[in-house]
Amino acid sequence: MIEENKIVIYQSDDGQTQIDVRIEDETVWLTANQMAVLFDRDEKTVRKHINNVFREGELQKINNTHFLRVDGVKRLYTKV
């Protein structure tokens, strides 16, 4: 049986960084903030690079972004 809509927790060896990611249809979804933590960069830098990828046509935004409703929170999830 294939598990769908899983949440997987990744943690660094030193335990200092932990990221909960959503897996849906063999795709890992992360927020810009999660990517910033993962790559140890500022969230604004991550968003800038994501927007550049879409603007330059490297990826289509419609196929690589996903809006998830979380009560009280609006976040843009991006496929990585």
Short mmCIF file of N, CA and C in Angstrom, two decimals:
data_model
loop_
_atom_site.label_atom_id
_atom_site.label_comp_id
_atom_site.label_asym_id
_atom_site.label_seq_id
_atom_site.Cartn_x
_atom_site.Cartn_y
_atom_site.Cartn_z
N MET A 1 0.83 -1.18 0.00
CA MET A 1 0.00 0.00 0.00
C MET A 1 0.88 1.24 0.00
N ILE A 2 0.58 2.19 -0.87
CA ILE A 2 1.34 3.44 -0.96
C ILE A 2 0.79 4.43 0.06
N GLU A 3 1.70 4.96 0.86
CA GLU A 3 1.28 5.97 1.83
C GLU A 3 1.24 7.32 1.16
N GLU A 4 0.17 8.07 1.35
CA GLU A 4 0.02 9.39 0.76
C GLU A 4 -0.07 10.44 1.86
N ASN A 5 0.34 11.64 1.52
CA ASN A 5 0.25 12.78 2.43
C ASN A 5 0.94 12.52 3.76
N LYS A 6 2.17 12.02 3.68
CA LYS A 6 2.95 11.75 4.88
C LYS A 6 3.66 13.03 5.32
N ILE A 7 4.01 13.06 6.59
CA ILE A 7 4.89 14.10 7.10
C ILE A 7 6.11 13.38 7.63
N VAL A 8 7.28 13.79 7.16
CA VAL A 8 8.53 13.17 7.55
C VAL A 8 9.35 14.21 8.31
N ILE A 9 9.98 13.79 9.38
CA ILE A 9 10.79 14.70 10.19
C ILE A 9 12.26 14.41 9.90
N TYR A 10 12.97 15.43 9.44
CA TYR A 10 14.41 15.33 9.20
C TYR A 10 15.11 16.07 10.33
N GLN A 11 16.15 15.48 10.86
CA GLN A 11 16.91 16.12 11.94
C GLN A 11 18.40 15.96 11.66
N SER A 12 19.15 17.05 11.89
CA SER A 12 20.59 17.00 11.68
C SER A 12 21.24 16.10 12.73
N ASP A 13 22.45 15.64 12.45
CA ASP A 13 23.15 14.75 13.37
C ASP A 13 23.33 15.36 14.75
N ASP A 14 23.55 16.69 14.80
CA ASP A 14 23.75 17.34 16.09
C ASP A 14 22.43 17.69 16.79
N GLY A 15 21.31 17.44 16.11
CA GLY A 15 20.00 17.69 16.71
C GLY A 15 19.59 19.14 16.73
N GLN A 16 20.40 20.01 16.15
CA GLN A 16 20.11 21.45 16.19
C GLN A 16 19.07 21.87 15.16
N THR A 17 18.97 21.14 14.07
CA THR A 17 18.04 21.50 13.01
C THR A 17 17.06 20.36 12.80
N GLN A 18 15.78 20.70 12.80
CA GLN A 18 14.74 19.72 12.55
C GLN A 18 13.73 20.33 11.59
N ILE A 19 13.38 19.60 10.53
CA ILE A 19 12.44 20.09 9.54
C ILE A 19 11.37 19.03 9.31
N ASP A 20 10.12 19.41 9.47
CA ASP A 20 9.00 18.53 9.16
C ASP A 20 8.57 18.83 7.73
N VAL A 21 8.63 17.86 6.85
CA VAL A 21 8.26 18.09 5.45
C VAL A 21 7.06 17.25 5.09
N ARG A 22 6.31 17.74 4.14
CA ARG A 22 5.11 17.06 3.66
C ARG A 22 5.47 16.32 2.38
N ILE A 23 5.06 15.06 2.28
CA ILE A 23 5.28 14.25 1.09
C ILE A 23 3.91 13.91 0.51
N GLU A 24 3.75 14.26 -0.77
CA GLU A 24 2.48 14.00 -1.43
C GLU A 24 2.78 13.57 -2.86
N ASP A 25 2.28 12.41 -3.25
CA ASP A 25 2.50 11.88 -4.60
C ASP A 25 3.98 11.88 -4.98
N GLU A 26 4.82 11.36 -4.11
CA GLU A 26 6.27 11.24 -4.32
C GLU A 26 6.96 12.59 -4.48
N THR A 27 6.33 13.65 -3.99
CA THR A 27 6.90 14.99 -4.05
C THR A 27 7.08 15.51 -2.63
N VAL A 28 8.23 16.09 -2.37
CA VAL A 28 8.51 16.70 -1.06
C VAL A 28 8.15 18.17 -1.15
N TRP A 29 7.32 18.65 -0.22
CA TRP A 29 6.89 20.04 -0.20
C TRP A 29 7.49 20.73 1.02
N LEU A 30 8.12 21.88 0.79
CA LEU A 30 8.68 22.67 1.88
C LEU A 30 8.25 24.13 1.72
N THR A 31 8.12 24.82 2.83
CA THR A 31 7.89 26.25 2.77
C THR A 31 9.23 26.93 2.49
N ALA A 32 9.17 28.19 2.10
CA ALA A 32 10.40 28.96 1.89
C ALA A 32 11.20 29.01 3.19
N ASN A 33 10.50 29.09 4.31
CA ASN A 33 11.19 29.13 5.61
C ASN A 33 11.91 27.81 5.87
N GLN A 34 11.29 26.70 5.56
CA GLN A 34 11.93 25.40 5.75
C GLN A 34 13.17 25.27 4.87
N MET A 35 13.08 25.77 3.62
CA MET A 35 14.25 25.74 2.74
C MET A 35 15.36 26.63 3.28
N ALA A 36 14.99 27.76 3.86
CA ALA A 36 15.99 28.65 4.45
C ALA A 36 16.73 27.95 5.58
N VAL A 37 16.00 27.23 6.41
CA VAL A 37 16.63 26.47 7.51
C VAL A 37 17.50 25.36 6.94
N LEU A 38 16.98 24.64 5.96
CA LEU A 38 17.71 23.53 5.36
C LEU A 38 19.05 23.97 4.76
N PHE A 39 19.03 25.11 4.05
CA PHE A 39 20.23 25.58 3.37
C PHE A 39 20.98 26.65 4.16
N ASP A 40 20.52 26.93 5.38
CA ASP A 40 21.16 27.93 6.25
C ASP A 40 21.29 29.28 5.54
N ARG A 41 20.16 29.74 4.99
CA ARG A 41 20.10 31.02 4.30
C ARG A 41 18.90 31.81 4.81
N ASP A 42 18.88 33.09 4.54
CA ASP A 42 17.76 33.94 4.90
C ASP A 42 16.55 33.59 4.01
N GLU A 43 15.35 33.65 4.59
CA GLU A 43 14.14 33.33 3.83
C GLU A 43 13.98 34.24 2.61
N LYS A 44 14.35 35.50 2.73
CA LYS A 44 14.24 36.43 1.60
C LYS A 44 15.13 35.98 0.44
N THR A 45 16.29 35.44 0.75
CA THR A 45 17.21 34.93 -0.28
C THR A 45 16.59 33.74 -0.99
N VAL A 46 15.99 32.85 -0.23
CA VAL A 46 15.35 31.67 -0.81
C VAL A 46 14.20 32.10 -1.73
N ARG A 47 13.36 33.02 -1.25
CA ARG A 47 12.23 33.49 -2.07
C ARG A 47 12.72 34.16 -3.35
N LYS A 48 13.82 34.90 -3.26
CA LYS A 48 14.38 35.56 -4.44
C LYS A 48 14.78 34.51 -5.48
N HIS A 49 15.45 33.45 -5.05
CA HIS A 49 15.88 32.41 -5.97
C HIS A 49 14.68 31.65 -6.56
N ILE A 50 13.70 31.38 -5.74
CA ILE A 50 12.49 30.70 -6.23
C ILE A 50 11.82 31.55 -7.30
N ASN A 51 11.66 32.84 -7.03
CA ASN A 51 11.02 33.74 -8.00
C ASN A 51 11.84 33.85 -9.28
N ASN A 52 13.18 33.83 -9.17
CA ASN A 52 14.03 33.86 -10.37
C ASN A 52 13.83 32.61 -11.22
N VAL A 53 13.70 31.46 -10.58
CA VAL A 53 13.47 30.20 -11.30
C VAL A 53 12.18 30.29 -12.11
N PHE A 54 11.13 30.84 -11.51
CA PHE A 54 9.85 30.96 -12.22
C PHE A 54 9.93 32.04 -13.30
N ARG A 55 10.53 33.17 -13.00
CA ARG A 55 10.62 34.27 -13.95
C ARG A 55 11.42 33.87 -15.19
N GLU A 56 12.50 33.11 -15.00
CA GLU A 56 13.35 32.70 -16.11
C GLU A 56 12.79 31.49 -16.87
N GLY A 57 11.68 30.94 -16.40
CA GLY A 57 11.03 29.84 -17.09
C GLY A 57 11.67 28.48 -16.86
N GLU A 58 12.56 28.40 -15.88
CA GLU A 58 13.20 27.11 -15.58
C GLU A 58 12.15 26.10 -15.12
N LEU A 59 11.21 26.55 -14.33
CA LEU A 59 10.07 25.74 -13.88
C LEU A 59 8.80 26.58 -13.99
N GLN A 60 7.68 25.91 -14.13
CA GLN A 60 6.40 26.61 -14.15
C GLN A 60 5.86 26.71 -12.73
N LYS A 61 5.44 27.90 -12.36
CA LYS A 61 4.94 28.12 -11.00
C LYS A 61 3.72 27.26 -10.71
N ILE A 62 2.83 27.13 -11.66
CA ILE A 62 1.58 26.39 -11.45
C ILE A 62 1.84 24.92 -11.09
N ASN A 63 2.91 24.33 -11.63
CA ASN A 63 3.21 22.93 -11.37
C ASN A 63 4.10 22.72 -10.15
N ASN A 64 4.64 23.80 -9.61
CA ASN A 64 5.65 23.65 -8.56
C ASN A 64 5.36 24.43 -7.29
N THR A 65 4.15 24.91 -7.17
CA THR A 65 3.73 25.52 -5.92
C THR A 65 2.40 24.89 -5.51
N HIS A 66 2.16 24.91 -4.24
CA HIS A 66 0.97 24.25 -3.73
C HIS A 66 0.51 25.01 -2.50
N PHE A 67 -0.75 25.38 -2.49
CA PHE A 67 -1.30 26.08 -1.35
C PHE A 67 -1.98 25.07 -0.43
N LEU A 68 -1.55 25.06 0.80
CA LEU A 68 -2.14 24.17 1.79
C LEU A 68 -2.83 25.02 2.84
N ARG A 69 -3.99 24.60 3.24
CA ARG A 69 -4.69 25.35 4.26
C ARG A 69 -4.34 24.78 5.63
N VAL A 70 -3.79 25.64 6.45
CA VAL A 70 -3.51 25.30 7.84
C VAL A 70 -4.23 26.36 8.66
N ASP A 71 -5.05 25.95 9.59
CA ASP A 71 -5.83 26.90 10.36
C ASP A 71 -4.97 28.02 10.92
N GLY A 72 -5.31 29.25 10.54
CA GLY A 72 -4.62 30.42 11.06
C GLY A 72 -3.31 30.74 10.37
N VAL A 73 -2.89 29.93 9.39
CA VAL A 73 -1.59 30.14 8.74
C VAL A 73 -1.77 30.02 7.23
N LYS A 74 -1.18 30.96 6.50
CA LYS A 74 -1.15 30.87 5.04
C LYS A 74 0.30 30.80 4.63
N ARG A 75 0.70 29.69 4.02
CA ARG A 75 2.08 29.50 3.59
C ARG A 75 2.08 28.94 2.19
N LEU A 76 3.05 29.35 1.42
CA LEU A 76 3.25 28.82 0.09
C LEU A 76 4.24 27.67 0.17
N TYR A 77 3.83 26.50 -0.26
CA TYR A 77 4.70 25.34 -0.27
C TYR A 77 5.28 25.18 -1.66
N THR A 78 6.54 24.86 -1.73
CA THR A 78 7.22 24.74 -3.02
C THR A 78 7.84 23.35 -3.13
N LYS A 79 7.71 22.76 -4.30
CA LYS A 79 8.26 21.43 -4.56
C LYS A 79 9.78 21.53 -4.67
N VAL A 80 10.48 20.61 -4.02
CA VAL A 80 11.95 20.55 -4.16
C VAL A 80 12.37 19.14 -4.50
#
